[in-house]
PDB file of C-alpha atoms in Angstrom:
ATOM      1  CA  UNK C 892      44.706 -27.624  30.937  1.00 51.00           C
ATOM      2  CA  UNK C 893      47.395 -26.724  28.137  1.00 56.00           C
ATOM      3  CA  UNK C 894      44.366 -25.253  26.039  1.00 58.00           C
ATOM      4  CA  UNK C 895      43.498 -22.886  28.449  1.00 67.00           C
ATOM      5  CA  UNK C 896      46.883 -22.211  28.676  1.00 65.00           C
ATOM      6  CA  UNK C 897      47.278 -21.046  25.035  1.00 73.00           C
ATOM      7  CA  UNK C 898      43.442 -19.726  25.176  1.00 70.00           C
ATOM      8  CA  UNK C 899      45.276 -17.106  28.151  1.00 71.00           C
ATOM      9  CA  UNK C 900      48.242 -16.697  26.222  1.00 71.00           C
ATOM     10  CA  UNK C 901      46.356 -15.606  23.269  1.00 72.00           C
ATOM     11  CA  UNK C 902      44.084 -13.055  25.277  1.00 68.00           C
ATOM     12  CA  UNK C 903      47.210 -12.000  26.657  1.00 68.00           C
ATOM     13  CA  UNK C 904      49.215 -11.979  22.977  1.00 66.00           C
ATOM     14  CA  UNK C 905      46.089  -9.519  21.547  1.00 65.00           C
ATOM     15  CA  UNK C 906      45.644  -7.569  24.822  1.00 64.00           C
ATOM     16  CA  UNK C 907      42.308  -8.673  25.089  1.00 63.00           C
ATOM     17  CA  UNK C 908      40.123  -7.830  28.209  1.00 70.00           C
ATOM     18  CA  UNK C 909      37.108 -10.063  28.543  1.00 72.00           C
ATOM     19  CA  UNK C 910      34.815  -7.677  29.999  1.00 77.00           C
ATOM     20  CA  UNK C 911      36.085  -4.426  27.789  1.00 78.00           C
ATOM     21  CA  UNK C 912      35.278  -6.430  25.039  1.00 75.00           C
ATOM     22  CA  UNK C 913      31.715  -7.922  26.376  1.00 80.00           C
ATOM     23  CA  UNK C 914      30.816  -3.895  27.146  1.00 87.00           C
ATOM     24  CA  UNK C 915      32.042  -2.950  23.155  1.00 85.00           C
ATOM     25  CA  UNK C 916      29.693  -5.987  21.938  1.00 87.00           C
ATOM     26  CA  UNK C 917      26.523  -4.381  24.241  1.00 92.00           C
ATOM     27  CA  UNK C 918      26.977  -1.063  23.367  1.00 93.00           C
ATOM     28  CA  UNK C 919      26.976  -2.389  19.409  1.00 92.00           C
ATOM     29  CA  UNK C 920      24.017  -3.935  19.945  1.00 94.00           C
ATOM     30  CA  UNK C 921      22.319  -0.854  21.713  1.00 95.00           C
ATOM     31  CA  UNK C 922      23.502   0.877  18.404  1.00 96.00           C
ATOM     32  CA  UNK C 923      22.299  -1.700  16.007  1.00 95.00           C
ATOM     33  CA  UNK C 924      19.014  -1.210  18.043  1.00 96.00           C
ATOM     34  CA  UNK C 925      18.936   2.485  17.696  1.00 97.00           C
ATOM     35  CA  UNK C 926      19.571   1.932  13.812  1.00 96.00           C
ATOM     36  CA  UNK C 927      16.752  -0.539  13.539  1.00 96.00           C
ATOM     37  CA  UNK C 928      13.698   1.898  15.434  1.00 96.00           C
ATOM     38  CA  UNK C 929      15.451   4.763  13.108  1.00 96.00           C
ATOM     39  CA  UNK C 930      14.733   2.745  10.411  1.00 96.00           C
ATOM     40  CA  UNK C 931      11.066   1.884  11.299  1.00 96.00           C
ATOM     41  CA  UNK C 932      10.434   5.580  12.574  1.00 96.00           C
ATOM     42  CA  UNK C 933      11.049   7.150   8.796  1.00 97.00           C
ATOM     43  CA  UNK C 934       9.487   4.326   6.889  1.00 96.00           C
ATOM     44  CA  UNK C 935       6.440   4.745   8.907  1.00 96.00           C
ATOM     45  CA  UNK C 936       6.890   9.042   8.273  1.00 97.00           C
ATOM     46  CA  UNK C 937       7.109   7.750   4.132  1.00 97.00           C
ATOM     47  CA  UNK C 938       4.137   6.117   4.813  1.00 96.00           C
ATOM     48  CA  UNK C 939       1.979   8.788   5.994  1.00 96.00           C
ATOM     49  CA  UNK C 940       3.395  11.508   3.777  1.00 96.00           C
ATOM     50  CA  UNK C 941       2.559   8.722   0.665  1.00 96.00           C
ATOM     51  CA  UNK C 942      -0.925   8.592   1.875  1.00 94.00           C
ATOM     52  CA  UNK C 943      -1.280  12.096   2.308  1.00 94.00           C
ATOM     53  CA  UNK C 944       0.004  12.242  -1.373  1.00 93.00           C
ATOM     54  CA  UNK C 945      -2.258   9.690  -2.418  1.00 89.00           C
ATOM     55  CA  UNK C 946      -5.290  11.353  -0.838  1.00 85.00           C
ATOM     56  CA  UNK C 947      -4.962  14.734  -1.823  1.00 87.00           C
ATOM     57  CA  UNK C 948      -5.000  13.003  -6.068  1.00 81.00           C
ATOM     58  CA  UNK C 949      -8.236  11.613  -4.979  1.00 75.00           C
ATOM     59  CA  UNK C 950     -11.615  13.481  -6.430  1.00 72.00           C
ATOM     60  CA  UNK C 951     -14.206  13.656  -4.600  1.00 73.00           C
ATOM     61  CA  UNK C 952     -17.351  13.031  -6.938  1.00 77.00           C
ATOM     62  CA  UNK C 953     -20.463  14.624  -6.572  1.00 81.00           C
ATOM     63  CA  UNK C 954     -23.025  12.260  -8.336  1.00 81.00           C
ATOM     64  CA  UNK C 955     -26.934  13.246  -8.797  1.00 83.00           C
ATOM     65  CA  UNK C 956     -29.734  10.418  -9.111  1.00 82.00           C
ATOM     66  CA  UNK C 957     -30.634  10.269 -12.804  1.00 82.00           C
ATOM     67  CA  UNK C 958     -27.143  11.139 -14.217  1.00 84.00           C
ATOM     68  CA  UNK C 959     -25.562   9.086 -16.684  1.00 85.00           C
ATOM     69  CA  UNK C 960     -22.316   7.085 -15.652  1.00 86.00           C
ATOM     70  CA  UNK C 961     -19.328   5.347 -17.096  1.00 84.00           C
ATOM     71  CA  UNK C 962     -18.499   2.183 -14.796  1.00 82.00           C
ATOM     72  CA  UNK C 963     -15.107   1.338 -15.020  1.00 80.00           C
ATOM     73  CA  UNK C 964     -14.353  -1.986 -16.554  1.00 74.00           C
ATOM     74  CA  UNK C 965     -11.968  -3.860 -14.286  1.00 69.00           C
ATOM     75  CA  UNK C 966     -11.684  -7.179 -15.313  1.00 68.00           C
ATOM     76  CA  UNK C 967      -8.247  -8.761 -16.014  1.00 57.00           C
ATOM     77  CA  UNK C 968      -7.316  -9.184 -19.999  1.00 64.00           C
ATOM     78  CA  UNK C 969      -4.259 -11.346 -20.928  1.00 62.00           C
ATOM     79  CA  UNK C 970      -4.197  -9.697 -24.119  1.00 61.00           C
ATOM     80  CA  UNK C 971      -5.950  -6.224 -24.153  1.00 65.00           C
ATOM     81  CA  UNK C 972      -6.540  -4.119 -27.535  1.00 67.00           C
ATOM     82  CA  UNK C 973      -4.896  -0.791 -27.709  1.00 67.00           C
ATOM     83  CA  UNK C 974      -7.900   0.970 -28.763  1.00 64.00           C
ATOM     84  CA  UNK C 975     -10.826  -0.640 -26.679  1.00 67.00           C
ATOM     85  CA  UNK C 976     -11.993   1.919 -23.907  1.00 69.00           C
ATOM     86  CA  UNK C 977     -11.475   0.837 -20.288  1.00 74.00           C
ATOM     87  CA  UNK C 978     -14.494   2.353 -19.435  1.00 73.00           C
ATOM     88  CA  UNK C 979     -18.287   0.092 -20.131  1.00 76.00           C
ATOM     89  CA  UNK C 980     -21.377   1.772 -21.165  1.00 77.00           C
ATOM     90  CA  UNK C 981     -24.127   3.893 -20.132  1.00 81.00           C
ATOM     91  CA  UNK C 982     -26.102   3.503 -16.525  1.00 81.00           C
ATOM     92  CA  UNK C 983     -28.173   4.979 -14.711  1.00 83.00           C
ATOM     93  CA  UNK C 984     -27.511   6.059 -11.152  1.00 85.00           C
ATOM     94  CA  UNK C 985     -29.558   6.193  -7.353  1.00 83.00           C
ATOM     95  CA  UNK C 986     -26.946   7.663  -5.024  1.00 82.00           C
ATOM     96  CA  UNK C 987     -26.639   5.590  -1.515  1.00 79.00           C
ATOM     97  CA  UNK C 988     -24.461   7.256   1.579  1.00 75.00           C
ATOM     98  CA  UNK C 989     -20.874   7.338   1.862  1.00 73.00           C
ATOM     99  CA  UNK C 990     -19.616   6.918  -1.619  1.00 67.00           C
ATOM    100  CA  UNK C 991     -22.131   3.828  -2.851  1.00 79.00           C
ATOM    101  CA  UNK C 992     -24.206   4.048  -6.192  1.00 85.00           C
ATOM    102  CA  UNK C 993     -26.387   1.871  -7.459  1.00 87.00           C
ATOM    103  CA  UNK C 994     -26.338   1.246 -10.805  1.00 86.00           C
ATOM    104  CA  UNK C 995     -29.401   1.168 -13.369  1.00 84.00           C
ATOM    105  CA  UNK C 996     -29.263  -0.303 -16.684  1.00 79.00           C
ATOM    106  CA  UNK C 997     -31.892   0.439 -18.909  1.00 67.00           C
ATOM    107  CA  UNK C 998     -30.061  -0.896 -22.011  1.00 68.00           C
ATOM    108  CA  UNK C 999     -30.086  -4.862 -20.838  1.00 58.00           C
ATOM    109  CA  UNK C1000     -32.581  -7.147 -23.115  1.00 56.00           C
ATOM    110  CA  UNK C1001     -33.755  -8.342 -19.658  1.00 58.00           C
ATOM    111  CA  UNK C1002     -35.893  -6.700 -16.764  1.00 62.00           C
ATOM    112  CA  UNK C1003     -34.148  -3.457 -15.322  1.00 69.00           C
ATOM    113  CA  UNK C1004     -31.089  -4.402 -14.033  1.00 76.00           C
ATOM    114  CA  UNK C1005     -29.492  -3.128 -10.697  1.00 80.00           C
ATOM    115  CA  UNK C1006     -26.277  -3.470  -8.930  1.00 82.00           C
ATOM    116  CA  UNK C1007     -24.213  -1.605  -6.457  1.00 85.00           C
ATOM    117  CA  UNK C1008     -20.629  -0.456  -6.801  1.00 81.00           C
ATOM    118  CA  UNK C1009     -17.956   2.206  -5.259  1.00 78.00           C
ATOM    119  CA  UNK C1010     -17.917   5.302  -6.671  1.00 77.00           C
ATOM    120  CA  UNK C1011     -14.923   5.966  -7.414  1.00 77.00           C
ATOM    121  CA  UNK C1012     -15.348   3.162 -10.323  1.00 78.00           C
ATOM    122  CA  UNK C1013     -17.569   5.700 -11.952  1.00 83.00           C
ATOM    123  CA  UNK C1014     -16.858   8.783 -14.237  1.00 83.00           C
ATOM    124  CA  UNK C1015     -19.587  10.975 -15.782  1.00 84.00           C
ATOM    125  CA  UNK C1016     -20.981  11.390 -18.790  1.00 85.00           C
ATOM    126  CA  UNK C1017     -20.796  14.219 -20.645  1.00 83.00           C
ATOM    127  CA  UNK C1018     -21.894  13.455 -24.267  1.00 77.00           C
ATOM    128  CA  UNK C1019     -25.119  13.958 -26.130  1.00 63.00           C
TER     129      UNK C1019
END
């Protein structure tokens, strides 16, 4: 009994309305709402002008069967020399639909060899 006697006189002391105050703390939280879908609506706007960034950069290359290729060499190094070329030797190509080469390597000390890979992994060759 005597604490909710001081608990009033405190309310009372500050001028503090129970249900003025319980309306402030919803109407914060409608705001803290409205900040968060804010948030999310222009991080998902950076993410579509970043792609169509990212997309327009992109090359589309136009690869012939016969012509000779540069594949990419991807594989992790811990310790990579400065001057080694990222990019592996001479193939071959057969073009496949939507972007897919297969790869023809004439050079290997074994049968023809044949694999398939992206082709954006590929860069042509334009020496001798």
């Amino acid at each position: 009994m005597e604490l909710e006697h001081k608990a009033y006189w405190a309310l009372k002391l500050l001028n503090f309305d129970e249900v003025t105050s319980g309306e402030n703390r919803k109407l914060q939280f409608l705001e803290l709402e409205e900040i968060r879908m804010n948030t999310y609506e222009s991080s998902k706007i950076y993410e579509q002008k970043m792609k169509v960034y990212h997309d327009k950069k992109l090359q589309r290359q136009n690869f012939q069967p016969g012509q000779q290729v540069l594949l990419f060499n991807s594989k992790l190094r811990l310790f990579p020399r400065k001057l080694k070329s990222k990019w592996s030797r001479l193939f071959l190509i057969k073009v496949r639909p939507h972007g897919v080469v297969e790869l023809v390597d004439h050079a290997a000390c074994t049968p023809e060899k044949r694999w398939i890979v992206n082709g954006q992994h590929l860069k042509i060759y334009n020496g001798g």
